[in-house]
Short mmCIF file of C-alpha atoms in Angstrom, two decimals:
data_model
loop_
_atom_site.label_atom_id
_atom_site.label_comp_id
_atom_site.label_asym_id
_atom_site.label_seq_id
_atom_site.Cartn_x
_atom_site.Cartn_y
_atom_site.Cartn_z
CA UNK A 14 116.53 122.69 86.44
CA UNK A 15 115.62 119.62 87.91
CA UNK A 16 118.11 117.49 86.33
CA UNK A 17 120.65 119.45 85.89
CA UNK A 18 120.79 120.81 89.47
CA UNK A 19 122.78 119.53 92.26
CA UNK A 20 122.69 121.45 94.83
CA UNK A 21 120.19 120.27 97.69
CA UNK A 22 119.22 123.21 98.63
CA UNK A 23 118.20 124.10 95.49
CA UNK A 24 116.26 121.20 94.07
CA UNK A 25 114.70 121.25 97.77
CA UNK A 26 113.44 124.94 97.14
CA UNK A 27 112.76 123.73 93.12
CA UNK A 28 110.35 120.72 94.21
CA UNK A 29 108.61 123.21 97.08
CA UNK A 30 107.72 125.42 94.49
CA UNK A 31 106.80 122.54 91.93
CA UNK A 32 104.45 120.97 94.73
CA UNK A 33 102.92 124.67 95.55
CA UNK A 34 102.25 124.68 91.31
CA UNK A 35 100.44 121.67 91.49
CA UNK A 36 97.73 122.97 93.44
CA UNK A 37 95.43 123.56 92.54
CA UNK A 38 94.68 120.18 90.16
CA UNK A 39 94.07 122.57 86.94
CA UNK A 40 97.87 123.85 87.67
CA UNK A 41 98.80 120.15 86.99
CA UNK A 42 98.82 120.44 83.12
CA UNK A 43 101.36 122.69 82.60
CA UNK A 44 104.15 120.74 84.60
CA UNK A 45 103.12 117.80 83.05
CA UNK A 46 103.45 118.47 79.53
CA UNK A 47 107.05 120.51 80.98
CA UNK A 48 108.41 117.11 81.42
CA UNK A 49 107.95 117.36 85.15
CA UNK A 50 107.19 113.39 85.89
CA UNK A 51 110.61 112.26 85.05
CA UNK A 52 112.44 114.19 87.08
CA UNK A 53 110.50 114.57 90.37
CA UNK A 54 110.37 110.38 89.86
CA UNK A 55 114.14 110.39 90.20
CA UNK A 56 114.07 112.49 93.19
CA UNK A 57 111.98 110.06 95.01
CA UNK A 58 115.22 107.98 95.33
CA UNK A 59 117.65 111.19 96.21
CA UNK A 60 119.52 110.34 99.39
CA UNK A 61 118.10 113.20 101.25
CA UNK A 62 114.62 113.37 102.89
CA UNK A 63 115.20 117.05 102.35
CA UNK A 64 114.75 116.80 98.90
CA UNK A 65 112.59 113.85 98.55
CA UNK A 66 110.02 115.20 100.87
CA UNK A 67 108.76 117.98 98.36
CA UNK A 68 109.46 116.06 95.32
CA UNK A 69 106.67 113.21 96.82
CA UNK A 70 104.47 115.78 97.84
CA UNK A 71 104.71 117.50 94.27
CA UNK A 72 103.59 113.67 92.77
CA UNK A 73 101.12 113.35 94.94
CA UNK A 74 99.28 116.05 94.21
CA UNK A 75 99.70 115.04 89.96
CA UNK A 76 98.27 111.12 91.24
CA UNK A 77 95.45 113.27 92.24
CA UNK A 78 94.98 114.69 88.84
CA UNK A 79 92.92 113.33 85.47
CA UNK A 80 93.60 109.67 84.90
CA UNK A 81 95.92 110.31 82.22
CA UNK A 82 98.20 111.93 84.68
CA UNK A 83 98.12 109.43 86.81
CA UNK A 84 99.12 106.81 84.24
CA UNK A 85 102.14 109.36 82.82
CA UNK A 86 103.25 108.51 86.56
CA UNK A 87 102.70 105.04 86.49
CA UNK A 88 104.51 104.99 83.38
CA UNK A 89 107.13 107.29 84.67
CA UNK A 90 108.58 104.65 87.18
CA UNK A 91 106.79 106.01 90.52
CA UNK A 92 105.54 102.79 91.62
CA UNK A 93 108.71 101.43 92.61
CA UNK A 94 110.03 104.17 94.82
CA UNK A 95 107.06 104.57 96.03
CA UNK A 96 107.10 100.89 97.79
CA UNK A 97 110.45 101.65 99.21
CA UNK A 98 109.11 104.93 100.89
CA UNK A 99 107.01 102.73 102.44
CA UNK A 100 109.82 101.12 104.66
CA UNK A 101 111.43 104.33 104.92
CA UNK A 102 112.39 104.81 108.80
CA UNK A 103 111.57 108.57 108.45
CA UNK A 104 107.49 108.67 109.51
CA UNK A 105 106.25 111.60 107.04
CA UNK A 106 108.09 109.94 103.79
CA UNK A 107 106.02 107.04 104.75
CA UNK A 108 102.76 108.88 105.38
CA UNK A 109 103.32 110.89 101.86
CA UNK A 110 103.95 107.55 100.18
CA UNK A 111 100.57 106.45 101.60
CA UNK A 112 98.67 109.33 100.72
CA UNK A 113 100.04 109.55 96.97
CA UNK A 114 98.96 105.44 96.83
CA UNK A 115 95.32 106.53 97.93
CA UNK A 116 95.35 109.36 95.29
CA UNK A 117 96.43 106.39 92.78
CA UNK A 118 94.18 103.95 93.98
CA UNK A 119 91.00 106.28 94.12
CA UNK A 120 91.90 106.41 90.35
CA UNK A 121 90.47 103.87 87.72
CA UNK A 122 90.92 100.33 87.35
CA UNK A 123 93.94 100.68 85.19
CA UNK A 124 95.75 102.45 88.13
CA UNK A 125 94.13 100.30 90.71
CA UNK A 126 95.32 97.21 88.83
CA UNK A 127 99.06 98.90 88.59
CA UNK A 128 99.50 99.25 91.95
CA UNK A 129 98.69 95.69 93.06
CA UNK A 130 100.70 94.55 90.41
CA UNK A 131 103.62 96.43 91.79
CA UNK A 132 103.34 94.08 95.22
CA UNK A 133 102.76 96.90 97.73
CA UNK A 134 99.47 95.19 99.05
CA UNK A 135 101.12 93.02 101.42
CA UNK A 136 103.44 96.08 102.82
CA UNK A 137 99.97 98.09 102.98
CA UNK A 138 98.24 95.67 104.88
CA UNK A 139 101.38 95.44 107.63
CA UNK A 140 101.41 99.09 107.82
CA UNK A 141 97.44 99.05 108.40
CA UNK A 142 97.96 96.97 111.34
CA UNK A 143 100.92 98.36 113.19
CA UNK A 144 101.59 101.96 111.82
CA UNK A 145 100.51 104.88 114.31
CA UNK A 146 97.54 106.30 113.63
CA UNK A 147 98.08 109.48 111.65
CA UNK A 148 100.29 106.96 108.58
CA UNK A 149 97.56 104.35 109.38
CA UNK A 150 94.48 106.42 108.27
CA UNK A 151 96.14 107.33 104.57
CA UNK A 152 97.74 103.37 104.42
CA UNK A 153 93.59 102.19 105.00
CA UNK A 154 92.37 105.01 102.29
CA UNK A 155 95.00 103.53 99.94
CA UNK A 156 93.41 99.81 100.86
CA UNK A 157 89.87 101.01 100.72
CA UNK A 158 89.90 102.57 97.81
CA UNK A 159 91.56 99.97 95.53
CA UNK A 160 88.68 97.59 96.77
CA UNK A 161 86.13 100.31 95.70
CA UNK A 162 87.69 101.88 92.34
CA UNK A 163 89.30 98.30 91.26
CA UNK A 164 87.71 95.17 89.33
CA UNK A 165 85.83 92.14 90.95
CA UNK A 166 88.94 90.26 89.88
CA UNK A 167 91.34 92.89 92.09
CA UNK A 168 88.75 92.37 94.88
CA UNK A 169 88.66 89.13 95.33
CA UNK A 170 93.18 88.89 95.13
CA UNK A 171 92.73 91.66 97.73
CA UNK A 172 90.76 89.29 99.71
CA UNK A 173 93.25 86.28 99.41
CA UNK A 174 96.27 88.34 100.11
CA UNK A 175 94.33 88.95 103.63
CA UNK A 176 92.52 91.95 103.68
CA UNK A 177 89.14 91.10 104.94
CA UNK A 178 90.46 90.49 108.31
CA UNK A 179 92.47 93.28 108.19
CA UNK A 180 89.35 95.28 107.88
CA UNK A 181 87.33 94.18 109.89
CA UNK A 182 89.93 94.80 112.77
CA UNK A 183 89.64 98.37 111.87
CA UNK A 184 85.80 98.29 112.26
CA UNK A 185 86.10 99.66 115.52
CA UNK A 186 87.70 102.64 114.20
CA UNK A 187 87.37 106.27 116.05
CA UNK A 188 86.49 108.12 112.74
CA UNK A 189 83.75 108.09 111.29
CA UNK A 190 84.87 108.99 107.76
CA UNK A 191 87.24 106.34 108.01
CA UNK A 192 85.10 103.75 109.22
CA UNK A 193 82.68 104.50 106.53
CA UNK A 194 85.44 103.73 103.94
CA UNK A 195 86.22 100.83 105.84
CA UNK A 196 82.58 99.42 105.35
CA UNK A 197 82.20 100.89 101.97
CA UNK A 198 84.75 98.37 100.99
CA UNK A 199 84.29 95.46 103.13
CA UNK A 200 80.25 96.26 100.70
CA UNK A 201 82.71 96.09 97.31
CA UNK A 202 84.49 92.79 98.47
CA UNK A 203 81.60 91.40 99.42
CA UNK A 204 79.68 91.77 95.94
CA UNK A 205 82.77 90.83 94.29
CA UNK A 206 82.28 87.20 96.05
CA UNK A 207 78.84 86.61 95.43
CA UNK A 208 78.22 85.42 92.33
CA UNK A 209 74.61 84.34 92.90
CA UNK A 210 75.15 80.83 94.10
CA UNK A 211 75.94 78.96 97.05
CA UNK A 212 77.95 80.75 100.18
CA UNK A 213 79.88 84.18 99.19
CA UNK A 214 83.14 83.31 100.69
CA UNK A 215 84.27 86.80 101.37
CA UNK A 216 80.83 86.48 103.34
CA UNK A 217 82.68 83.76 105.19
CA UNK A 218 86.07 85.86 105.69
CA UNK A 219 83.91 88.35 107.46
CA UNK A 220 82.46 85.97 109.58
CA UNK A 221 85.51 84.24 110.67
CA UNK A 222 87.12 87.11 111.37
CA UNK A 223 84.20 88.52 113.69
CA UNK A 224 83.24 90.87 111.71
CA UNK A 225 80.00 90.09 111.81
CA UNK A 226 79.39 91.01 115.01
CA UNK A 227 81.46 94.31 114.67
CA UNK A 228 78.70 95.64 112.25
CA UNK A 229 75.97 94.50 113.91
CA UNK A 230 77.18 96.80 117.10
CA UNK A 231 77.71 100.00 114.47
CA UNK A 232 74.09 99.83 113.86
CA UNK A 233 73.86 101.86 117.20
CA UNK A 234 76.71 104.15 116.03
CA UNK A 235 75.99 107.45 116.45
CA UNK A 236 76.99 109.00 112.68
CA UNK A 237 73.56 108.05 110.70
CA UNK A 238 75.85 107.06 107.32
CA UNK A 239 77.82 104.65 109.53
CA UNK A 240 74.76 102.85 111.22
CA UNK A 241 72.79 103.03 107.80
CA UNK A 242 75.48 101.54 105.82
CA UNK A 243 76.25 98.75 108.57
CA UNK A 244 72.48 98.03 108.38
CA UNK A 245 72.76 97.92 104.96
CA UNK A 246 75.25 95.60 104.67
CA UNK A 247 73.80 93.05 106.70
CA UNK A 248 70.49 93.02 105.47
CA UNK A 249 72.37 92.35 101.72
CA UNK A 250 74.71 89.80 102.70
CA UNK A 251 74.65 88.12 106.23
CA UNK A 252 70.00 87.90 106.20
CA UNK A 253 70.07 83.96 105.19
CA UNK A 254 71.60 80.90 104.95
CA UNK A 255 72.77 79.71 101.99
CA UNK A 256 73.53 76.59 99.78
CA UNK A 257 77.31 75.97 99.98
CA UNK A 258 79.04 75.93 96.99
CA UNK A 259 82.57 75.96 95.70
CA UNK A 260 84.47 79.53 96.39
CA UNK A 261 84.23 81.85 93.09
CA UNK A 262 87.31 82.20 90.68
CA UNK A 263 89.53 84.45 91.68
CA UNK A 264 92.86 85.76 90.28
CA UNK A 265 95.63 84.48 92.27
CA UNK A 266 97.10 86.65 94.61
CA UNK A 267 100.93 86.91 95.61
CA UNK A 268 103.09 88.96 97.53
CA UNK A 269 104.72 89.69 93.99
CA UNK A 270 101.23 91.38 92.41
CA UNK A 271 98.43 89.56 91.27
CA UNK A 272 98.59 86.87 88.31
CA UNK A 273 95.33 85.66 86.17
CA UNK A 274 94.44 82.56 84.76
#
């Protein structure tokens, strides 16, 4: 129906119902093996928000499936609609986009690595400083959890491309459950940089960008995980000085992806 259909109405209604199917993530199988990626890929590009509205909701929900759903997107082409949804000018197409690149990114490294291969970092990390709030939060999941779920190696591109600062200006965040994320993978960054000698530089990131004292005042934060974990963090990584040594080996990070040596 999908791709045969022309109508706008009707592949609006079609992808509502598809996106209702998917939830929930048991429902998931059935569309996939359907042949259900393909076509709700394509739609991502239709001309009408009408459409493509229900049709990214409907792959969202599949990113948030079993890995090897996830990848059948991947492989399916979603990536690169997905980073033009991300300049869309209409706001929810761009908060959808965010939220399905969370549900990829909370994935496995496989996925993680995908999507900062596909160069939407350096859009995320705009869109984490000057997107209103309600895109913002699902743009800093997406970031977050591609530092947590991805490899050392992803970490420390994700920290030349810039994101360290960008964190720790969100340290100050009003939610809690956000700002948890937020320190949960400043804590993944941070052990991706230390490799047991000399000065972490990601250590030195955090510093620069003042983020150092920005924990230090959460340890009086009134949510116990948020205080604990800022405690935690520096008590494990800012408690002495160190040796200086030469930076650790990282991947090389562009605004096209990532490239390894």
């Amino acid at each position: 129906l999908l791709q045969r259909q022309t109508d706008d109405e009707v592949l609006t209604d079609a992808c509502w119902a598809i996106s209702y199917l998917s939830e929930p993530p048991e429902r998931i199988a059935p569309l996939v093996e359907a042949g259900a990626i393909l076509p709700l890929v394509a739609l991502l590009s239709h001309t009408m928000p009408s459409v493509q509205t229900p049709a990214l909701r409907a792959v969202g929900n599949i990113a948030a499936g079993t890995a090897a759903q996830a990848a059948a997107l991947i492989a399916g082409g979603a990536l690169g609609p997905l980073q033009r949804l991300l300049s869309t000018g209409k706001k929810e197409l761009r908060k959808e986009a965010a939220w399905m690149l969370s549900n990829l990114t909370a994935g496995d490294r496989e996925q993680v690595a995908a999507v900062c291969a596909a160069g939407v970092v350096p859009k995320l990390l705009d869109m984490a400083a000057h997107e209103e709030y309600e895109i913002k939060k699902e743009v800093v999941y997406a970031l977050c959890n591609a530092c947590c779920f991805g490899s050392a190696q992803i970490a420390c591109g994700l920290a030349q491309l810039g994101i360290v600062v960008r964190l720790c200006d969100l340290l100050e965040l009003p939610d809690a459950s956000l700002l948890l994320a937020v320190l949960e993978a400043l804590e993944a960054l941070l052990r991706a940089g230390g490799d047991g000698f000399g000065i972490n530089p990601h250590a030195r990131l955090v510093d620069e960008a003042g983020g150092c004292e920005k924990i230090e005042a959460l340890q009086m934060h009134e949510n116990p995980e948020v205080f604990e974990k800022a405690q935690a963090l520096l008590e494990a990584f800012f408690g002495a000085d160190e040796d200086e040594e030469d930076p650790l080996t990282a991947p090389l990070a562009t605004a096209e992806g990532f490239s390894f040596g």
